[in-house]
Amino acid sequence: MTSAVSETIRGLVFSIQRYSIHDGPGIRTTVFLKGCPLRCKWCSNPESLQPRPELMFRKVKCDLCGSCVAACPRGAVVLQEEKLEIDREMCDSCGECIAACPKGAFEMAGRLLGVAEVLTEVRKDDIFYLNSSGGMTLSGGEPLMQGEFAIEVLKACKRSGLHTTLDTSGYVAREVLEQALEFADLVLFDVKHLDAEEHKSLTGVDNGLIQDNLRVTVASGARVWIRVPVIPGFNDSPDDIRRLAKGTAKLAVEKVSLLGYHEWGKQKYECLGRTYPLEGLIPPTEERLGELARIIEAEGLQVTIGY
Ligand code: SF4
Ligand code: SF4
C-alpha cells in the first residue's frame, strides 16, 4: 500500500534496535525516542531521559591522547592528572570531539531523523516480520513526549502494512495518546505501582494520569499487555503484586509481563557522568519472579516473566 509520509517532521531518536524479541510479538525493530517525563531510579536507558542529544564517553577506550581537548570549541574537555573530565554544563553536544577521537571513545546519544528515514531503517527487516508475525515497536524514553513525530512514525509503519506496537509509560497528554492509539496494533503499558505516594517516590511523578490513561487505552479496544518492572523493596511484596493484579484483572488486558530489575544499564550512567541511583540493589531471582507470577495467575490473568 502506498502512503504519504511526512517530509517535514523530524524526531530525536537514540537507538534503532533490530531483531528485538521482547517488545511485542515476533521479531521486531524497536525505535527508541529520546525524552521522558519520569525519572525511574531503575531506568536502564539513562540516555533516553533528556529531550536533547547527549555526549557519552567510554573511559575504557580512552588513551589520554588529548585530541579531543584540542578539538573542543567550548573548552568542555579537560585532561588533568591522567584523567579526562567533561564539563557537562559547558558541553553543547556539538560532536567535534567524536570526530577528533582516534579511539572512538565518544558517542552522541540522540540524532534527528525524519519519518521516512525511520521507515526505511525499519523496513530492512520486512522478511523477518513476515516470517515471525513481528513488526515495529515504538519505545523510549516516553515516545509520546515527541507526540507529533511518534504518531507519524506509527502511522507510516501501519500504512506500510507493518504490525505496530506502542511501548508507553502512560504519563502522556490524553489527546496525544488517543491519536497514537489509532495507529497502534498493540500497546505495552507500564504499571509500576498502584500507590500514588510509592509511585512518586521512585519515579518522580504521581500515577493518577497513568491510571486514567490505562482505562482510556483499554476502553479504546486496543490490545494491551501490561508491563511491570519488579523492583526489590519497591513493588515486589506479595501484597503489592496482589493489589496490582486485582486492579488489572478488572481491565480487559491480554497479559501481564513481569520484568525483573537488572543492572544492565549501569555502565551508561558512568558514560553520561551520572551516579547510578540503585547501587547495591540485588536483582530478583527467577524463583522470586515465579512466585509473584503465581499471585497474578491466581487472579485469572495470563503472565510471563523476564528481565
Ligand atoms: S560535544 Fe562539543 S562541546 Fe561537548 S565535549 Fe565534545 S567537542 Fe566539546
Ligand atoms: S581523543 Fe579520545 S583517546 Fe584521545 S583523550 Fe580524547 S577521548 Fe581519549
PDB file of C-alpha atoms and ligand atoms in Angstrom:
ATOM      1  CA  MET A   1       0.000   0.000   0.000  1.00  0.00           C
ATOM      2  CA  THR A   2       1.368   3.484  -0.807  1.00  0.00           C
ATOM      3  CA  SER A   3       1.206   6.194   1.800  1.00  0.00           C
ATOM      4  CA  ALA A   4       2.056   9.844   2.283  1.00  0.00           C
ATOM      5  CA  VAL A   5       4.914  10.104   4.753  1.00  0.00           C
ATOM      6  CA  SER A   6       5.548  13.435   6.458  1.00  0.00           C
ATOM      7  CA  GLU A   7       8.626  15.066   4.965  1.00  0.00           C
ATOM      8  CA  THR A   8       8.857  17.871   7.483  1.00  0.00           C
ATOM      9  CA  ILE A   9       8.508  16.316  10.917  1.00  0.00           C
ATOM     10  CA  ARG A  10      11.697  15.055  12.493  1.00  0.00           C
ATOM     11  CA  GLY A  11      12.290  13.417  15.836  1.00  0.00           C
ATOM     12  CA  LEU A  12      15.149  12.731  18.196  1.00  0.00           C
ATOM     13  CA  VAL A  13      15.960   9.002  18.089  1.00  0.00           C
ATOM     14  CA  PHE A  14      18.624   7.453  20.316  1.00  0.00           C
ATOM     15  CA  SER A  15      18.562   3.885  19.070  1.00  0.00           C
ATOM     16  CA  ILE A  16      17.009   1.649  16.437  1.00  0.00           C
ATOM     17  CA  GLN A  17      17.379  -1.909  17.636  1.00  0.00           C
ATOM     18  CA  ARG A  18      16.857  -4.726  15.158  1.00  0.00           C
ATOM     19  CA  TYR A  19      15.946  -8.333  15.996  1.00  0.00           C
ATOM     20  CA  SER A  20      14.129  -7.398  19.225  1.00  0.00           C
ATOM     21  CA  ILE A  21      12.144 -10.300  20.614  1.00  0.00           C
ATOM     22  CA  HIS A  22      10.893  -8.849  23.902  1.00  0.00           C
ATOM     23  CA  ASP A  23       8.989  -5.783  22.704  1.00  0.00           C
ATOM     24  CA  GLY A  24       5.868  -7.377  21.280  1.00  0.00           C
ATOM     25  CA  PRO A  25       5.070 -10.407  19.123  1.00  0.00           C
ATOM     26  CA  GLY A  26       7.599 -11.937  16.718  1.00  0.00           C
ATOM     27  CA  ILE A  27      10.860 -10.404  15.589  1.00  0.00           C
ATOM     28  CA  ARG A  28      10.715  -6.628  15.763  1.00  0.00           C
ATOM     29  CA  THR A  29      12.645  -3.452  15.216  1.00  0.00           C
ATOM     30  CA  THR A  30      12.387  -1.192  18.236  1.00  0.00           C
ATOM     31  CA  VAL A  31      12.713   2.540  17.655  1.00  0.00           C
ATOM     32  CA  PHE A  32      13.711   4.388  20.815  1.00  0.00           C
ATOM     33  CA  LEU A  33      12.797   8.073  21.072  1.00  0.00           C
ATOM     34  CA  LYS A  34      14.501  10.483  23.407  1.00  0.00           C
ATOM     35  CA  GLY A  35      12.851  12.313  26.291  1.00  0.00           C
ATOM     36  CA  CYS A  36      10.941  11.045  29.321  1.00  0.00           C
ATOM     37  CA  PRO A  37       8.847  12.841  31.974  1.00  0.00           C
ATOM     38  CA  LEU A  38       9.557  10.098  34.538  1.00  0.00           C
ATOM     39  CA  ARG A  39      12.754   9.534  36.481  1.00  0.00           C
ATOM     40  CA  CYS A  40      12.517   5.874  37.487  1.00  0.00           C
ATOM     41  CA  LYS A  41      15.547   5.108  39.602  1.00  0.00           C
ATOM     42  CA  TRP A  42      15.981   1.707  37.921  1.00  0.00           C
ATOM     43  CA  CYS A  43      15.957   3.116  34.362  1.00  0.00           C
ATOM     44  CA  SER A  44      18.262   1.034  32.153  1.00  0.00           C
ATOM     45  CA  ASN A  45      18.268   3.647  29.390  1.00  0.00           C
ATOM     46  CA  PRO A  46      19.530   6.793  31.149  1.00  0.00           C
ATOM     47  CA  GLU A  47      20.490   8.240  27.760  1.00  0.00           C
ATOM     48  CA  SER A  48      16.780   8.338  26.939  1.00  0.00           C
ATOM     49  CA  LEU A  49      15.790  10.821  29.622  1.00  0.00           C
ATOM     50  CA  GLN A  50      16.776  14.264  28.340  1.00  0.00           C
ATOM     51  CA  PRO A  51      14.968  15.549  25.237  1.00  0.00           C
ATOM     52  CA  ARG A  52      18.238  16.621  23.605  1.00  0.00           C
ATOM     53  CA  PRO A  53      21.379  14.926  22.268  1.00  0.00           C
ATOM     54  CA  GLU A  54      23.859  13.915  24.984  1.00  0.00           C
ATOM     55  CA  LEU A  55      27.517  13.043  24.780  1.00  0.00           C
ATOM     56  CA  MET A  56      28.546   9.624  26.065  1.00  0.00           C
ATOM     57  CA  PHE A  57      32.177   8.964  26.958  1.00  0.00           C
ATOM     58  CA  ARG A  58      33.605   5.450  27.332  1.00  0.00           C
ATOM     59  CA  LYS A  59      36.558   5.826  29.646  1.00  0.00           C
ATOM     60  CA  VAL A  60      37.916   2.344  28.898  1.00  0.00           C
ATOM     61  CA  LYS A  61      38.548   3.256  25.266  1.00  0.00           C
ATOM     62  CA  CYS A  62      40.468   6.462  26.002  1.00  0.00           C
ATOM     63  CA  ASP A  63      44.284   6.503  25.867  1.00  0.00           C
ATOM     64  CA  LEU A  64      44.525  10.127  27.033  1.00  0.00           C
ATOM     65  CA  CYS A  65      45.986  11.401  23.743  1.00  0.00           C
ATOM     66  CA  GLY A  66      44.354  14.817  24.210  1.00  0.00           C
ATOM     67  CA  SER A  67      42.998  15.234  20.652  1.00  0.00           C
ATOM     68  CA  CYS A  68      39.509  15.911  21.948  1.00  0.00           C
ATOM     69  CA  VAL A  69      40.782  18.603  24.328  1.00  0.00           C
ATOM     70  CA  ALA A  70      42.241  20.499  21.372  1.00  0.00           C
ATOM     71  CA  ALA A  71      39.138  19.947  19.250  1.00  0.00           C
ATOM     72  CA  CYS A  72      36.502  21.083  21.737  1.00  0.00           C
ATOM     73  CA  PRO A  73      35.451  24.656  20.849  1.00  0.00           C
ATOM     74  CA  ARG A  74      33.931  25.227  24.273  1.00  0.00           C
ATOM     75  CA  GLY A  75      36.785  24.059  26.431  1.00  0.00           C
ATOM     76  CA  ALA A  76      34.499  21.452  27.944  1.00  0.00           C
ATOM     77  CA  VAL A  77      37.084  18.642  27.903  1.00  0.00           C
ATOM     78  CA  VAL A  78      39.994  18.844  30.294  1.00  0.00           C
ATOM     79  CA  LEU A  79      42.899  16.439  30.708  1.00  0.00           C
ATOM     80  CA  GLN A  80      44.438  16.544  34.149  1.00  0.00           C
ATOM     81  CA  GLU A  81      46.230  14.096  36.405  1.00  0.00           C
ATOM     82  CA  GLU A  82      45.898  11.240  33.882  1.00  0.00           C
ATOM     83  CA  LYS A  83      42.157  11.740  33.757  1.00  0.00           C
ATOM     84  CA  LEU A  84      39.793  13.137  31.154  1.00  0.00           C
ATOM     85  CA  GLU A  85      36.985  15.279  32.571  1.00  0.00           C
ATOM     86  CA  ILE A  86      33.953  16.591  30.678  1.00  0.00           C
ATOM     87  CA  ASP A  87      32.152  19.673  31.945  1.00  0.00           C
ATOM     88  CA  ARG A  88      28.566  18.742  31.110  1.00  0.00           C
ATOM     89  CA  GLU A  89      27.355  22.289  31.778  1.00  0.00           C
ATOM     90  CA  MET A  90      29.693  23.689  29.132  1.00  0.00           C
ATOM     91  CA  CYS A  91      29.205  20.920  26.548  1.00  0.00           C
ATOM     92  CA  ASP A  92      26.677  21.854  23.850  1.00  0.00           C
ATOM     93  CA  SER A  93      26.785  18.438  22.129  1.00  0.00           C
ATOM     94  CA  CYS A  94      28.467  19.821  19.007  1.00  0.00           C
ATOM     95  CA  GLY A  95      30.167  16.464  18.362  1.00  0.00           C
ATOM     96  CA  GLU A  96      33.624  17.820  17.449  1.00  0.00           C
ATOM     97  CA  CYS A  97      35.256  15.504  19.978  1.00  0.00           C
ATOM     98  CA  ILE A  98      33.653  12.461  18.360  1.00  0.00           C
ATOM     99  CA  ALA A  99      35.362  13.237  15.051  1.00  0.00           C
ATOM    100  CA  ALA A 100      38.656  14.058  16.773  1.00  0.00           C
ATOM    101  CA  CYS A 101      38.970  10.932  18.919  1.00  0.00           C
ATOM    102  CA  PRO A 102      41.043   8.185  17.250  1.00  0.00           C
ATOM    103  CA  LYS A 103      39.806   5.605  19.752  1.00  0.00           C
ATOM    104  CA  GLY A 104      36.074   6.044  19.273  1.00  0.00           C
ATOM    105  CA  ALA A 105      35.629   6.908  22.933  1.00  0.00           C
ATOM    106  CA  PHE A 106      32.733   9.297  22.310  1.00  0.00           C
ATOM    107  CA  GLU A 107      29.259   8.718  21.035  1.00  0.00           C
ATOM    108  CA  MET A 108      26.249  11.007  20.720  1.00  0.00           C
ATOM    109  CA  ALA A 109      23.014   9.672  22.151  1.00  0.00           C
ATOM    110  CA  GLY A 110      20.267  11.157  20.013  1.00  0.00           C
ATOM    111  CA  ARG A 111      20.076  12.095  16.339  1.00  0.00           C
ATOM    112  CA  LEU A 112      17.376  13.877  14.405  1.00  0.00           C
ATOM    113  CA  LEU A 113      15.673  11.633  11.872  1.00  0.00           C
ATOM    114  CA  GLY A 114      12.771  12.107   9.507  1.00  0.00           C
ATOM    115  CA  VAL A 115       9.807   9.739   9.402  1.00  0.00           C
ATOM    116  CA  ALA A 116      10.902   8.316   6.025  1.00  0.00           C
ATOM    117  CA  GLU A 117      14.401   7.606   7.381  1.00  0.00           C
ATOM    118  CA  VAL A 118      12.951   5.656  10.293  1.00  0.00           C
ATOM    119  CA  LEU A 119      10.609   3.761   7.981  1.00  0.00           C
ATOM    120  CA  THR A 120      13.468   2.866   5.617  1.00  0.00           C
ATOM    121  CA  GLU A 121      15.509   1.513   8.525  1.00  0.00           C
ATOM    122  CA  VAL A 122      12.605  -0.456   9.929  1.00  0.00           C
ATOM    123  CA  ARG A 123      11.666  -1.964   6.555  1.00  0.00           C
ATOM    124  CA  LYS A 124      15.115  -3.519   6.135  1.00  0.00           C
ATOM    125  CA  ASP A 125      13.813  -6.468   8.156  1.00  0.00           C
ATOM    126  CA  ASP A 126      10.484  -6.967   6.406  1.00  0.00           C
ATOM    127  CA  ILE A 127      11.320 -10.604   5.735  1.00  0.00           C
ATOM    128  CA  PHE A 128      11.782 -11.315   9.456  1.00  0.00           C
ATOM    129  CA  TYR A 129       8.478  -9.632  10.342  1.00  0.00           C
ATOM    130  CA  LEU A 130       6.704 -11.677   7.703  1.00  0.00           C
ATOM    131  CA  ASN A 131       8.112 -14.967   8.949  1.00  0.00           C
ATOM    132  CA  SER A 132       7.557 -14.273  12.636  1.00  0.00           C
ATOM    133  CA  SER A 133       4.438 -12.042  12.709  1.00  0.00           C
ATOM    134  CA  GLY A 134       6.661  -9.269  14.039  1.00  0.00           C
ATOM    135  CA  GLY A 135       6.852  -5.577  13.240  1.00  0.00           C
ATOM    136  CA  MET A 136       7.882  -2.211  14.639  1.00  0.00           C
ATOM    137  CA  THR A 137       7.810  -1.158  18.282  1.00  0.00           C
ATOM    138  CA  LEU A 138       7.999   2.479  19.288  1.00  0.00           C
ATOM    139  CA  SER A 139       9.648   2.933  22.678  1.00  0.00           C
ATOM    140  CA  GLY A 140      11.746   5.422  24.642  1.00  0.00           C
ATOM    141  CA  GLY A 141      12.065   7.223  26.988  1.00  0.00           C
ATOM    142  CA  GLU A 142       8.417   8.039  26.624  1.00  0.00           C
ATOM    143  CA  PRO A 143       7.827   8.024  22.864  1.00  0.00           C
ATOM    144  CA  LEU A 144       4.699  10.164  23.102  1.00  0.00           C
ATOM    145  CA  MET A 145       6.726  13.007  24.597  1.00  0.00           C
ATOM    146  CA  GLN A 146       7.560  13.663  20.940  1.00  0.00           C
ATOM    147  CA  GLY A 147       3.885  13.209  20.173  1.00  0.00           C
ATOM    148  CA  GLU A 148       3.654  14.502  16.601  1.00  0.00           C
ATOM    149  CA  PHE A 149       6.702  12.555  15.420  1.00  0.00           C
ATOM    150  CA  ALA A 150       5.685   9.388  17.280  1.00  0.00           C
ATOM    151  CA  ILE A 151       2.217   9.431  15.730  1.00  0.00           C
ATOM    152  CA  GLU A 152       3.658   9.980  12.250  1.00  0.00           C
ATOM    153  CA  VAL A 153       6.066   7.038  12.674  1.00  0.00           C
ATOM    154  CA  LEU A 154       3.256   4.760  13.871  1.00  0.00           C
ATOM    155  CA  LYS A 155       1.045   5.946  11.023  1.00  0.00           C
ATOM    156  CA  ALA A 156       3.742   5.462   8.370  1.00  0.00           C
ATOM    157  CA  CYS A 157       4.564   1.949   9.595  1.00  0.00           C
ATOM    158  CA  LYS A 158       0.936   0.901   9.844  1.00  0.00           C
ATOM    159  CA  ARG A 159       0.124   2.247   6.398  1.00  0.00           C
ATOM    160  CA  SER A 160       3.065   0.248   5.042  1.00  0.00           C
ATOM    161  CA  GLY A 161       1.407  -2.878   6.332  1.00  0.00           C
ATOM    162  CA  LEU A 162       3.624  -3.370   9.389  1.00  0.00           C
ATOM    163  CA  HIS A 163       2.376  -4.505  12.784  1.00  0.00           C
ATOM    164  CA  THR A 164       2.834  -1.584  15.203  1.00  0.00           C
ATOM    165  CA  THR A 165       3.392  -1.666  18.951  1.00  0.00           C
ATOM    166  CA  LEU A 166       3.488   1.339  21.266  1.00  0.00           C
ATOM    167  CA  ASP A 167       5.517   0.983  24.479  1.00  0.00           C
ATOM    168  CA  THR A 168       4.361   3.732  26.862  1.00  0.00           C
ATOM    169  CA  SER A 169       4.677   4.836  30.475  1.00  0.00           C
ATOM    170  CA  GLY A 170       1.149   6.194  30.194  1.00  0.00           C
ATOM    171  CA  TYR A 171       2.295   9.571  31.556  1.00  0.00           C
ATOM    172  CA  VAL A 172       1.208  11.478  28.472  1.00  0.00           C
ATOM    173  CA  ALA A 173      -1.379  14.009  27.347  1.00  0.00           C
ATOM    174  CA  ARG A 174      -4.720  12.312  26.734  1.00  0.00           C
ATOM    175  CA  GLU A 175      -5.268  13.713  23.233  1.00  0.00           C
ATOM    176  CA  VAL A 176      -1.798  12.581  22.101  1.00  0.00           C
ATOM    177  CA  LEU A 177      -2.408   9.087  23.461  1.00  0.00           C
ATOM    178  CA  GLU A 178      -5.798   8.852  21.755  1.00  0.00           C
ATOM    179  CA  GLN A 179      -4.324   9.836  18.390  1.00  0.00           C
ATOM    180  CA  ALA A 180      -1.467   7.337  18.788  1.00  0.00           C
ATOM    181  CA  LEU A 181      -3.884   4.522  19.630  1.00  0.00           C
ATOM    182  CA  GLU A 182      -5.446   4.853  16.182  1.00  0.00           C
ATOM    183  CA  PHE A 183      -2.213   3.563  14.661  1.00  0.00           C
ATOM    184  CA  ALA A 184      -1.055   1.045  17.300  1.00  0.00           C
ATOM    185  CA  ASP A 185      -1.968  -2.621  16.907  1.00  0.00           C
ATOM    186  CA  LEU A 186      -0.719  -3.377  20.407  1.00  0.00           C
ATOM    187  CA  VAL A 187       0.103  -1.294  23.473  1.00  0.00           C
ATOM    188  CA  LEU A 188       2.733  -2.263  26.055  1.00  0.00           C
ATOM    189  CA  PHE A 189       1.571  -0.241  29.057  1.00  0.00           C
ATOM    190  CA  ASP A 190       3.876   0.102  32.076  1.00  0.00           C
ATOM    191  CA  VAL A 191       2.322  -0.201  35.534  1.00  0.00           C
ATOM    192  CA  LYS A 192       4.843   0.349  38.306  1.00  0.00           C
ATOM    193  CA  HIS A 193       2.816   0.758  41.486  1.00  0.00           C
ATOM    194  CA  LEU A 194      -0.809   1.369  42.365  1.00  0.00           C
ATOM    195  CA  ASP A 195       0.008   3.502  45.410  1.00  0.00           C
ATOM    196  CA  ALA A 196       0.394   7.160  44.402  1.00  0.00           C
ATOM    197  CA  GLU A 197       2.995   8.061  47.041  1.00  0.00           C
ATOM    198  CA  GLU A 198       5.123   4.963  46.425  1.00  0.00           C
ATOM    199  CA  HIS A 199       4.923   5.637  42.715  1.00  0.00           C
ATOM    200  CA  LYS A 200       6.109   9.202  43.147  1.00  0.00           C
ATOM    201  CA  SER A 201       8.953   8.225  45.449  1.00  0.00           C
ATOM    202  CA  LEU A 202      10.795   6.184  42.823  1.00  0.00           C
ATOM    203  CA  THR A 203       9.569   7.612  39.511  1.00  0.00           C
ATOM    204  CA  GLY A 204       9.202  11.307  40.370  1.00  0.00           C
ATOM    205  CA  VAL A 205       5.561  11.500  39.264  1.00  0.00           C
ATOM    206  CA  ASP A 206       2.110  10.683  40.617  1.00  0.00           C
ATOM    207  CA  ASN A 207       0.297   7.749  38.993  1.00  0.00           C
ATOM    208  CA  GLY A 208      -3.163   9.366  38.636  1.00  0.00           C
ATOM    209  CA  LEU A 209      -2.728  10.330  34.990  1.00  0.00           C
ATOM    210  CA  ILE A 210      -1.200   6.924  34.204  1.00  0.00           C
ATOM    211  CA  GLN A 211      -4.128   5.029  35.724  1.00  0.00           C
ATOM    212  CA  ASP A 212      -6.643   7.251  33.894  1.00  0.00           C
ATOM    213  CA  ASN A 213      -4.806   6.726  30.622  1.00  0.00           C
ATOM    214  CA  LEU A 214      -4.704   2.975  31.159  1.00  0.00           C
ATOM    215  CA  ARG A 215      -8.500   2.934  31.458  1.00  0.00           C
ATOM    216  CA  VAL A 216      -8.775   5.101  28.326  1.00  0.00           C
ATOM    217  CA  THR A 217      -6.442   2.759  26.438  1.00  0.00           C
ATOM    218  CA  VAL A 218      -8.377  -0.360  27.385  1.00  0.00           C
ATOM    219  CA  ALA A 219     -11.727   1.336  26.685  1.00  0.00           C
ATOM    220  CA  SER A 220     -10.489   2.206  23.176  1.00  0.00           C
ATOM    221  CA  GLY A 221     -10.494  -1.505  22.365  1.00  0.00           C
ATOM    222  CA  ALA A 222      -6.698  -1.631  21.947  1.00  0.00           C
ATOM    223  CA  ARG A 223      -4.839  -4.884  22.597  1.00  0.00           C
ATOM    224  CA  VAL A 224      -2.931  -4.230  25.829  1.00  0.00           C
ATOM    225  CA  TRP A 225      -0.072  -6.049  27.535  1.00  0.00           C
ATOM    226  CA  ILE A 226       0.784  -4.697  30.986  1.00  0.00           C
ATOM    227  CA  ARG A 227       4.487  -4.499  31.824  1.00  0.00           C
ATOM    228  CA  VAL A 228       5.532  -4.448  35.485  1.00  0.00           C
ATOM    229  CA  PRO A 229       9.177  -3.804  36.352  1.00  0.00           C
ATOM    230  CA  VAL A 230       9.781  -5.789  39.539  1.00  0.00           C
ATOM    231  CA  ILE A 231      11.963  -3.663  41.805  1.00  0.00           C
ATOM    232  CA  PRO A 232      13.065  -5.217  45.117  1.00  0.00           C
ATOM    233  CA  GLY A 233      11.828  -3.179  48.063  1.00  0.00           C
ATOM    234  CA  PHE A 234       9.595  -1.020  45.883  1.00  0.00           C
ATOM    235  CA  ASN A 235       6.820  -3.138  44.387  1.00  0.00           C
ATOM    236  CA  ASP A 236       7.823  -6.766  44.933  1.00  0.00           C
ATOM    237  CA  SER A 237       5.939  -7.660  48.094  1.00  0.00           C
ATOM    238  CA  PRO A 238       3.161 -10.252  47.633  1.00  0.00           C
ATOM    239  CA  ASP A 239       0.674  -7.596  48.811  1.00  0.00           C
ATOM    240  CA  ASP A 240       1.881  -5.067  46.234  1.00  0.00           C
ATOM    241  CA  ILE A 241       1.646  -7.603  43.431  1.00  0.00           C
ATOM    242  CA  ARG A 242      -1.748  -8.935  44.581  1.00  0.00           C
ATOM    243  CA  ARG A 243      -3.159  -5.426  44.672  1.00  0.00           C
ATOM    244  CA  LEU A 244      -1.768  -4.719  41.233  1.00  0.00           C
ATOM    245  CA  ALA A 245      -3.158  -7.995  39.896  1.00  0.00           C
ATOM    246  CA  LYS A 246      -6.632  -7.378  41.359  1.00  0.00           C
ATOM    247  CA  GLY A 247      -6.701  -3.900  39.791  1.00  0.00           C
ATOM    248  CA  THR A 248      -5.516  -5.236  36.441  1.00  0.00           C
ATOM    249  CA  ALA A 249      -7.963  -8.159  36.452  1.00  0.00           C
ATOM    250  CA  LYS A 250     -10.822  -5.647  36.212  1.00  0.00           C
ATOM    251  CA  LEU A 251      -9.478  -4.479  32.861  1.00  0.00           C
ATOM    252  CA  ALA A 252      -9.618  -6.255  29.509  1.00  0.00           C
ATOM    253  CA  VAL A 253      -5.865  -6.739  29.070  1.00  0.00           C
ATOM    254  CA  GLU A 254      -4.314  -9.728  27.292  1.00  0.00           C
ATOM    255  CA  LYS A 255      -1.483 -10.443  29.685  1.00  0.00           C
ATOM    256  CA  VAL A 256       0.911  -9.159  32.311  1.00  0.00           C
ATOM    257  CA  SER A 257       4.688  -9.300  31.850  1.00  0.00           C
ATOM    258  CA  LEU A 258       6.826  -9.235  34.988  1.00  0.00           C
ATOM    259  CA  LEU A 259      10.226  -7.754  34.168  1.00  0.00           C
ATOM    260  CA  GLY A 260      12.808  -8.310  36.892  1.00  0.00           C
ATOM    261  CA  TYR A 261      15.067  -5.416  37.814  1.00  0.00           C
ATOM    262  CA  HIS A 262      18.568  -5.724  36.314  1.00  0.00           C
ATOM    263  CA  GLU A 263      21.738  -3.645  36.272  1.00  0.00           C
ATOM    264  CA  TRP A 264      22.497  -3.858  32.553  1.00  0.00           C
ATOM    265  CA  GLY A 265      22.257  -0.096  32.057  1.00  0.00           C
ATOM    266  CA  LYS A 266      24.644   0.735  34.888  1.00  0.00           C
ATOM    267  CA  GLN A 267      27.684   1.452  32.723  1.00  0.00           C
ATOM    268  CA  LYS A 268      25.744   4.002  30.705  1.00  0.00           C
ATOM    269  CA  TYR A 269      25.336   6.170  33.809  1.00  0.00           C
ATOM    270  CA  GLU A 270      29.109   6.421  34.012  1.00  0.00           C
ATOM    271  CA  CYS A 271      29.314   7.266  30.303  1.00  0.00           C
ATOM    272  CA  LEU A 272      26.927  10.158  30.926  1.00  0.00           C
ATOM    273  CA  GLY A 273      28.802  11.339  34.023  1.00  0.00           C
ATOM    274  CA  ARG A 274      25.927  10.365  36.331  1.00  0.00           C
ATOM    275  CA  THR A 275      25.730   8.321  39.515  1.00  0.00           C
ATOM    276  CA  TYR A 276      23.838   5.020  39.402  1.00  0.00           C
ATOM    277  CA  PRO A 277      20.824   5.530  41.719  1.00  0.00           C
ATOM    278  CA  LEU A 278      20.303   1.940  42.899  1.00  0.00           C
ATOM    279  CA  GLU A 279      23.870   0.874  43.616  1.00  0.00           C
ATOM    280  CA  GLY A 280      23.936  -2.427  45.501  1.00  0.00           C
ATOM    281  CA  LEU A 281      20.331  -3.409  44.817  1.00  0.00           C
ATOM    282  CA  ILE A 282      20.180  -7.146  44.122  1.00  0.00           C
ATOM    283  CA  PRO A 283      18.010  -8.265  41.160  1.00  0.00           C
ATOM    284  CA  PRO A 284      15.158 -10.679  41.920  1.00  0.00           C
ATOM    285  CA  THR A 285      15.784 -14.352  41.182  1.00  0.00           C
ATOM    286  CA  GLU A 286      13.719 -16.291  38.643  1.00  0.00           C
ATOM    287  CA  GLU A 287      12.203 -18.229  41.559  1.00  0.00           C
ATOM    288  CA  ARG A 288      11.067 -14.971  43.128  1.00  0.00           C
ATOM    289  CA  LEU A 289       9.544 -13.788  39.860  1.00  0.00           C
ATOM    290  CA  GLY A 290       7.842 -17.183  39.550  1.00  0.00           C
ATOM    291  CA  GLU A 291       6.246 -16.777  42.995  1.00  0.00           C
ATOM    292  CA  LEU A 292       4.949 -13.345  42.066  1.00  0.00           C
ATOM    293  CA  ALA A 293       3.694 -14.653  38.720  1.00  0.00           C
ATOM    294  CA  ARG A 294       1.590 -17.251  40.524  1.00  0.00           C
ATOM    295  CA  ILE A 295      -0.087 -14.500  42.570  1.00  0.00           C
ATOM    296  CA  ILE A 296      -1.072 -12.795  39.329  1.00  0.00           C
ATOM    297  CA  GLU A 297      -2.262 -16.030  37.737  1.00  0.00           C
ATOM    298  CA  ALA A 298      -4.495 -16.599  40.750  1.00  0.00           C
ATOM    299  CA  GLU A 299      -6.455 -13.533  39.657  1.00  0.00           C
ATOM    300  CA  GLY A 300      -7.151 -15.169  36.292  1.00  0.00           C
ATOM    301  CA  LEU A 301      -4.530 -13.270  34.318  1.00  0.00           C
ATOM    302  CA  GLN A 302      -2.030 -14.654  31.834  1.00  0.00           C
ATOM    303  CA  VAL A 303       1.513 -13.803  32.916  1.00  0.00           C
ATOM    304  CA  THR A 304       5.043 -14.043  31.543  1.00  0.00           C
ATOM    305  CA  ILE A 305       8.349 -13.364  33.289  1.00  0.00           C
ATOM    306  CA  GLY A 306      11.618 -11.973  32.017  1.00  0.00           C
ATOM    307  CA  TYR A 307      14.280  -9.304  32.628  1.00  0.00           C
TER     308      TYR A 307
HETATM  309  S1  SF4 B   1      30.388  17.587  22.148  1.00  0.00           S
HETATM  310 FE1  SF4 B   1      31.401  19.500  21.539  1.00  0.00          FE
HETATM  311  S2  SF4 B   1      31.234  20.825  23.352  1.00  0.00           S
HETATM  312 FE2  SF4 B   1      30.806  18.738  24.027  1.00  0.00          FE
HETATM  313  S3  SF4 B   1      32.768  17.963  24.752  1.00  0.00           S
HETATM  314 FE3  SF4 B   1      32.556  17.328  22.600  1.00  0.00          FE
HETATM  315  S4  SF4 B   1      33.572  18.931  21.430  1.00  0.00           S
HETATM  316 FE4  SF4 B   1      33.192  19.753  23.481  1.00  0.00          FE
HETATM  317  S1  SF4 B   2      40.686  11.942  21.786  1.00  0.00           S
HETATM  318 FE1  SF4 B   2      39.780  10.040  22.537  1.00  0.00          FE
HETATM  319  S2  SF4 B   2      41.523   8.833  23.193  1.00  0.00           S
HETATM  320 FE2  SF4 B   2      42.254  10.944  22.982  1.00  0.00          FE
HETATM  321  S3  SF4 B   2      41.979  11.833  25.046  1.00  0.00           S
HETATM  322 FE3  SF4 B   2      40.132  12.282  23.931  1.00  0.00          FE
HETATM  323  S4  SF4 B   2      38.737  10.591  24.436  1.00  0.00           S
HETATM  324 FE4  SF4 B   2      40.798   9.952  24.988  1.00  0.00          FE
END
